[in-house]
Amino acid sequence: MLNRKKLLFKKLIPPIVYDINRLLRKRFSYMKKESTPPVDRACHYNELFVRCNGDVYPCCMTWGNERLRIGHISDNDLLNKIENYSGFCTCEKYKLISGKGKIRKYSLLNVELSYKCQAQCAMCCVNAPDYKETYDPTYFNLLDKLIRFLDP
């Protein structure tokens, strides 16, 4: 009698497992990532990220990486540094290339003004409530100048 139950059980499992697999594949097919190679792009000609300390980076994914730092908002030759910038960076979307011969067209200028915050948000990843430094007010004029020049 045990053998019959085992046989019956074995016969039932494959269709059930198949149905569940098919259902799960349909349900989560949107999560399947197609692997496409990153597009060559002069990221610093399409977007910039300015940290609250004035450092300028090609995008918000690269902040804090000193070797990818373009310059500082107070640099007199910042626009020249942006134009001549070359660095090595790759993310899932883009591969950073030189901007020489490319047209600058900024779709995004991401700016951190300050970490000054009185909130206690659970999801804060920058520890803003604990930030004790002050934001240099001269950066406002420099940012205004940069924004007017880049025209994002």
PDB file of C-alpha atoms in Angstrom:
ATOM      1  CA  MET A   1       0.000   0.000   0.000  1.00  0.00           C
ATOM      2  CA  LEU A   2       2.838   2.404   0.723  1.00  0.00           C
ATOM      3  CA  ASN A   3       4.282   1.889  -2.715  1.00  0.00           C
ATOM      4  CA  ARG A   4       0.964   2.806  -4.313  1.00  0.00           C
ATOM      5  CA  LYS A   5       0.841   6.060  -2.345  1.00  0.00           C
ATOM      6  CA  LYS A   6       4.407   6.889  -3.343  1.00  0.00           C
ATOM      7  CA  LEU A   7       3.614   6.210  -6.998  1.00  0.00           C
ATOM      8  CA  LEU A   8       0.450   8.271  -6.832  1.00  0.00           C
ATOM      9  CA  PHE A   9       2.351  11.061  -5.079  1.00  0.00           C
ATOM     10  CA  LYS A  10       5.113  11.003  -7.688  1.00  0.00           C
ATOM     11  CA  LYS A  11       2.563  11.199 -10.467  1.00  0.00           C
ATOM     12  CA  LEU A  12       0.900  14.226  -8.907  1.00  0.00           C
ATOM     13  CA  ILE A  13       4.024  16.264  -8.271  1.00  0.00           C
ATOM     14  CA  PRO A  14       5.195  17.012 -11.802  1.00  0.00           C
ATOM     15  CA  PRO A  15       1.996  18.732 -13.030  1.00  0.00           C
ATOM     16  CA  ILE A  16       1.678  20.751  -9.820  1.00  0.00           C
ATOM     17  CA  VAL A  17       5.310  21.842  -9.923  1.00  0.00           C
ATOM     18  CA  TYR A  18       4.989  22.663 -13.610  1.00  0.00           C
ATOM     19  CA  ASP A  19       1.898  24.803 -13.001  1.00  0.00           C
ATOM     20  CA  ILE A  20       3.552  26.658 -10.145  1.00  0.00           C
ATOM     21  CA  ASN A  21       6.696  27.269 -12.191  1.00  0.00           C
ATOM     22  CA  ARG A  22       4.655  28.535 -15.131  1.00  0.00           C
ATOM     23  CA  LEU A  23       2.623  30.791 -12.852  1.00  0.00           C
ATOM     24  CA  LEU A  24       5.745  32.201 -11.179  1.00  0.00           C
ATOM     25  CA  ARG A  25       7.465  32.785 -14.519  1.00  0.00           C
ATOM     26  CA  LYS A  26       4.469  34.733 -15.780  1.00  0.00           C
ATOM     27  CA  ARG A  27       4.058  36.642 -12.552  1.00  0.00           C
ATOM     28  CA  PHE A  28       7.709  37.692 -12.249  1.00  0.00           C
ATOM     29  CA  SER A  29       8.714  37.949 -15.887  1.00  0.00           C
ATOM     30  CA  TYR A  30       9.025  41.740 -15.529  1.00  0.00           C
ATOM     31  CA  MET A  31      11.895  41.168 -13.112  1.00  0.00           C
ATOM     32  CA  LYS A  32      13.934  39.296 -15.684  1.00  0.00           C
ATOM     33  CA  LYS A  33      16.680  41.654 -16.731  1.00  0.00           C
ATOM     34  CA  GLU A  34      17.888  41.673 -20.257  1.00  0.00           C
ATOM     35  CA  SER A  35      21.623  42.116 -20.226  1.00  0.00           C
ATOM     36  CA  THR A  36      22.451  44.981 -22.521  1.00  0.00           C
ATOM     37  CA  PRO A  37      25.918  46.466 -22.644  1.00  0.00           C
ATOM     38  CA  PRO A  38      26.323  49.971 -21.209  1.00  0.00           C
ATOM     39  CA  VAL A  39      25.999  52.840 -23.677  1.00  0.00           C
ATOM     40  CA  ASP A  40      29.083  55.016 -24.270  1.00  0.00           C
ATOM     41  CA  ARG A  41      28.206  58.475 -22.960  1.00  0.00           C
ATOM     42  CA  ALA A  42      29.957  61.645 -21.864  1.00  0.00           C
ATOM     43  CA  CYS A  43      27.987  61.642 -18.608  1.00  0.00           C
ATOM     44  CA  HIS A  44      29.489  64.967 -17.509  1.00  0.00           C
ATOM     45  CA  TYR A  45      27.941  66.536 -20.641  1.00  0.00           C
ATOM     46  CA  ASN A  46      24.484  65.208 -19.715  1.00  0.00           C
ATOM     47  CA  GLU A  47      24.297  65.575 -15.953  1.00  0.00           C
ATOM     48  CA  LEU A  48      26.350  66.777 -13.012  1.00  0.00           C
ATOM     49  CA  PHE A  49      26.207  66.258  -9.269  1.00  0.00           C
ATOM     50  CA  VAL A  50      27.287  69.010  -6.874  1.00  0.00           C
ATOM     51  CA  ARG A  51      27.799  67.891  -3.273  1.00  0.00           C
ATOM     52  CA  CYS A  52      27.034  70.114  -0.305  1.00  0.00           C
ATOM     53  CA  ASN A  53      30.788  70.634   0.173  1.00  0.00           C
ATOM     54  CA  GLY A  54      31.046  72.048  -3.372  1.00  0.00           C
ATOM     55  CA  ASP A  55      32.679  69.062  -5.071  1.00  0.00           C
ATOM     56  CA  VAL A  56      31.451  68.390  -8.614  1.00  0.00           C
ATOM     57  CA  TYR A  57      31.046  64.863 -10.019  1.00  0.00           C
ATOM     58  CA  PRO A  58      29.785  63.455 -13.353  1.00  0.00           C
ATOM     59  CA  CYS A  59      26.684  61.972 -11.670  1.00  0.00           C
ATOM     60  CA  CYS A  60      25.209  61.188  -8.277  1.00  0.00           C
ATOM     61  CA  MET A  61      26.465  57.600  -8.440  1.00  0.00           C
ATOM     62  CA  THR A  62      30.103  58.738  -8.311  1.00  0.00           C
ATOM     63  CA  TRP A  63      30.110  61.177  -5.382  1.00  0.00           C
ATOM     64  CA  GLY A  64      32.766  60.483  -2.820  1.00  0.00           C
ATOM     65  CA  ASN A  65      35.045  58.796  -5.355  1.00  0.00           C
ATOM     66  CA  GLU A  66      37.986  61.193  -5.409  1.00  0.00           C
ATOM     67  CA  ARG A  67      39.368  59.859  -8.701  1.00  0.00           C
ATOM     68  CA  LEU A  68      36.067  60.773 -10.443  1.00  0.00           C
ATOM     69  CA  ARG A  69      35.868  64.261  -8.953  1.00  0.00           C
ATOM     70  CA  ILE A  70      35.784  66.923 -11.669  1.00  0.00           C
ATOM     71  CA  GLY A  71      36.544  69.899  -9.481  1.00  0.00           C
ATOM     72  CA  HIS A  72      35.060  72.282  -6.935  1.00  0.00           C
ATOM     73  CA  ILE A  73      32.241  74.770  -7.438  1.00  0.00           C
ATOM     74  CA  SER A  74      34.645  77.587  -6.494  1.00  0.00           C
ATOM     75  CA  ASP A  75      37.297  76.660  -9.081  1.00  0.00           C
ATOM     76  CA  ASN A  76      37.788  79.539 -11.520  1.00  0.00           C
ATOM     77  CA  ASP A  77      38.397  77.045 -14.316  1.00  0.00           C
ATOM     78  CA  LEU A  78      35.520  74.656 -13.454  1.00  0.00           C
ATOM     79  CA  LEU A  79      33.902  74.986 -16.879  1.00  0.00           C
ATOM     80  CA  ASN A  80      37.228  74.160 -18.500  1.00  0.00           C
ATOM     81  CA  LYS A  81      37.649  71.170 -16.159  1.00  0.00           C
ATOM     82  CA  ILE A  82      34.189  69.901 -17.127  1.00  0.00           C
ATOM     83  CA  GLU A  83      35.006  70.294 -20.806  1.00  0.00           C
ATOM     84  CA  ASN A  84      38.339  68.459 -20.550  1.00  0.00           C
ATOM     85  CA  TYR A  85      37.265  65.865 -17.988  1.00  0.00           C
ATOM     86  CA  SER A  86      38.024  62.225 -18.628  1.00  0.00           C
ATOM     87  CA  GLY A  87      37.605  59.443 -16.151  1.00  0.00           C
ATOM     88  CA  PHE A  88      36.895  55.748 -16.107  1.00  0.00           C
ATOM     89  CA  CYS A  89      33.473  54.786 -14.815  1.00  0.00           C
ATOM     90  CA  THR A  90      30.884  52.199 -15.797  1.00  0.00           C
ATOM     91  CA  CYS A  91      27.454  51.549 -14.362  1.00  0.00           C
ATOM     92  CA  GLU A  92      24.637  49.317 -15.584  1.00  0.00           C
ATOM     93  CA  LYS A  93      23.465  52.004 -18.038  1.00  0.00           C
ATOM     94  CA  TYR A  94      26.527  53.956 -19.172  1.00  0.00           C
ATOM     95  CA  LYS A  95      30.230  53.807 -19.816  1.00  0.00           C
ATOM     96  CA  LEU A  96      31.871  57.186 -19.245  1.00  0.00           C
ATOM     97  CA  ILE A  97      33.770  58.526 -22.255  1.00  0.00           C
ATOM     98  CA  SER A  98      35.508  61.784 -23.077  1.00  0.00           C
ATOM     99  CA  GLY A  99      33.336  64.730 -24.038  1.00  0.00           C
ATOM    100  CA  LYS A 100      35.607  65.936 -26.830  1.00  0.00           C
ATOM    101  CA  GLY A 101      33.555  66.533 -29.946  1.00  0.00           C
ATOM    102  CA  LYS A 102      30.269  65.963 -28.101  1.00  0.00           C
ATOM    103  CA  ILE A 103      27.465  68.453 -27.579  1.00  0.00           C
ATOM    104  CA  ARG A 104      26.638  69.414 -24.010  1.00  0.00           C
ATOM    105  CA  LYS A 105      22.960  68.915 -23.276  1.00  0.00           C
ATOM    106  CA  TYR A 106      22.181  68.756 -19.581  1.00  0.00           C
ATOM    107  CA  SER A 107      19.040  66.910 -18.624  1.00  0.00           C
ATOM    108  CA  LEU A 108      19.911  66.881 -14.924  1.00  0.00           C
ATOM    109  CA  LEU A 109      21.831  68.994 -12.465  1.00  0.00           C
ATOM    110  CA  ASN A 110      21.651  67.331  -9.055  1.00  0.00           C
ATOM    111  CA  VAL A 111      22.625  69.698  -6.224  1.00  0.00           C
ATOM    112  CA  GLU A 112      22.925  69.068  -2.497  1.00  0.00           C
ATOM    113  CA  LEU A 113      22.393  72.382  -0.775  1.00  0.00           C
ATOM    114  CA  SER A 114      22.884  71.237   2.792  1.00  0.00           C
ATOM    115  CA  TYR A 115      22.429  68.333   5.142  1.00  0.00           C
ATOM    116  CA  LYS A 116      20.855  70.641   7.706  1.00  0.00           C
ATOM    117  CA  CYS A 117      17.743  68.830   8.837  1.00  0.00           C
ATOM    118  CA  GLN A 118      15.683  68.564  11.975  1.00  0.00           C
ATOM    119  CA  ALA A 119      13.830  65.429  10.900  1.00  0.00           C
ATOM    120  CA  GLN A 120      14.492  61.918  12.138  1.00  0.00           C
ATOM    121  CA  CYS A 121      13.554  59.929   9.043  1.00  0.00           C
ATOM    122  CA  ALA A 122      14.262  56.224   9.382  1.00  0.00           C
ATOM    123  CA  MET A 123      15.436  55.967   5.786  1.00  0.00           C
ATOM    124  CA  CYS A 124      17.990  58.826   5.961  1.00  0.00           C
ATOM    125  CA  CYS A 125      21.215  57.421   4.523  1.00  0.00           C
ATOM    126  CA  VAL A 126      23.300  60.582   4.961  1.00  0.00           C
ATOM    127  CA  ASN A 127      22.802  61.122   8.704  1.00  0.00           C
ATOM    128  CA  ALA A 128      21.447  64.608   8.016  1.00  0.00           C
ATOM    129  CA  PRO A 129      20.131  65.242  11.541  1.00  0.00           C
ATOM    130  CA  ASP A 130      23.651  64.708  12.905  1.00  0.00           C
ATOM    131  CA  TYR A 131      25.298  67.036  10.348  1.00  0.00           C
ATOM    132  CA  LYS A 132      27.051  69.850  12.231  1.00  0.00           C
ATOM    133  CA  GLU A 133      28.865  71.739   9.471  1.00  0.00           C
ATOM    134  CA  THR A 134      27.530  74.885   7.819  1.00  0.00           C
ATOM    135  CA  TYR A 135      26.771  75.405   4.158  1.00  0.00           C
ATOM    136  CA  ASP A 136      28.963  78.059   2.571  1.00  0.00           C
ATOM    137  CA  PRO A 137      26.553  80.796   1.391  1.00  0.00           C
ATOM    138  CA  THR A 138      28.941  81.824  -1.397  1.00  0.00           C
ATOM    139  CA  TYR A 139      28.039  78.544  -3.111  1.00  0.00           C
ATOM    140  CA  PHE A 140      24.588  79.952  -3.941  1.00  0.00           C
ATOM    141  CA  ASN A 141      26.075  82.558  -6.309  1.00  0.00           C
ATOM    142  CA  LEU A 142      28.477  80.006  -7.787  1.00  0.00           C
ATOM    143  CA  LEU A 143      25.648  77.524  -8.334  1.00  0.00           C
ATOM    144  CA  ASP A 144      23.534  80.226  -9.938  1.00  0.00           C
ATOM    145  CA  LYS A 145      26.385  81.003 -12.338  1.00  0.00           C
ATOM    146  CA  LEU A 146      26.831  77.284 -13.145  1.00  0.00           C
ATOM    147  CA  ILE A 147      23.099  76.764 -13.679  1.00  0.00           C
ATOM    148  CA  ARG A 148      22.876  79.761 -16.019  1.00  0.00           C
ATOM    149  CA  PHE A 149      25.830  78.507 -18.045  1.00  0.00           C
ATOM    150  CA  LEU A 150      24.718  74.866 -18.280  1.00  0.00           C
ATOM    151  CA  ASP A 151      21.024  75.660 -18.797  1.00  0.00           C
ATOM    152  CA  PRO A 152      19.770  72.233 -17.670  1.00  0.00           C
TER     153      PRO A 152
END
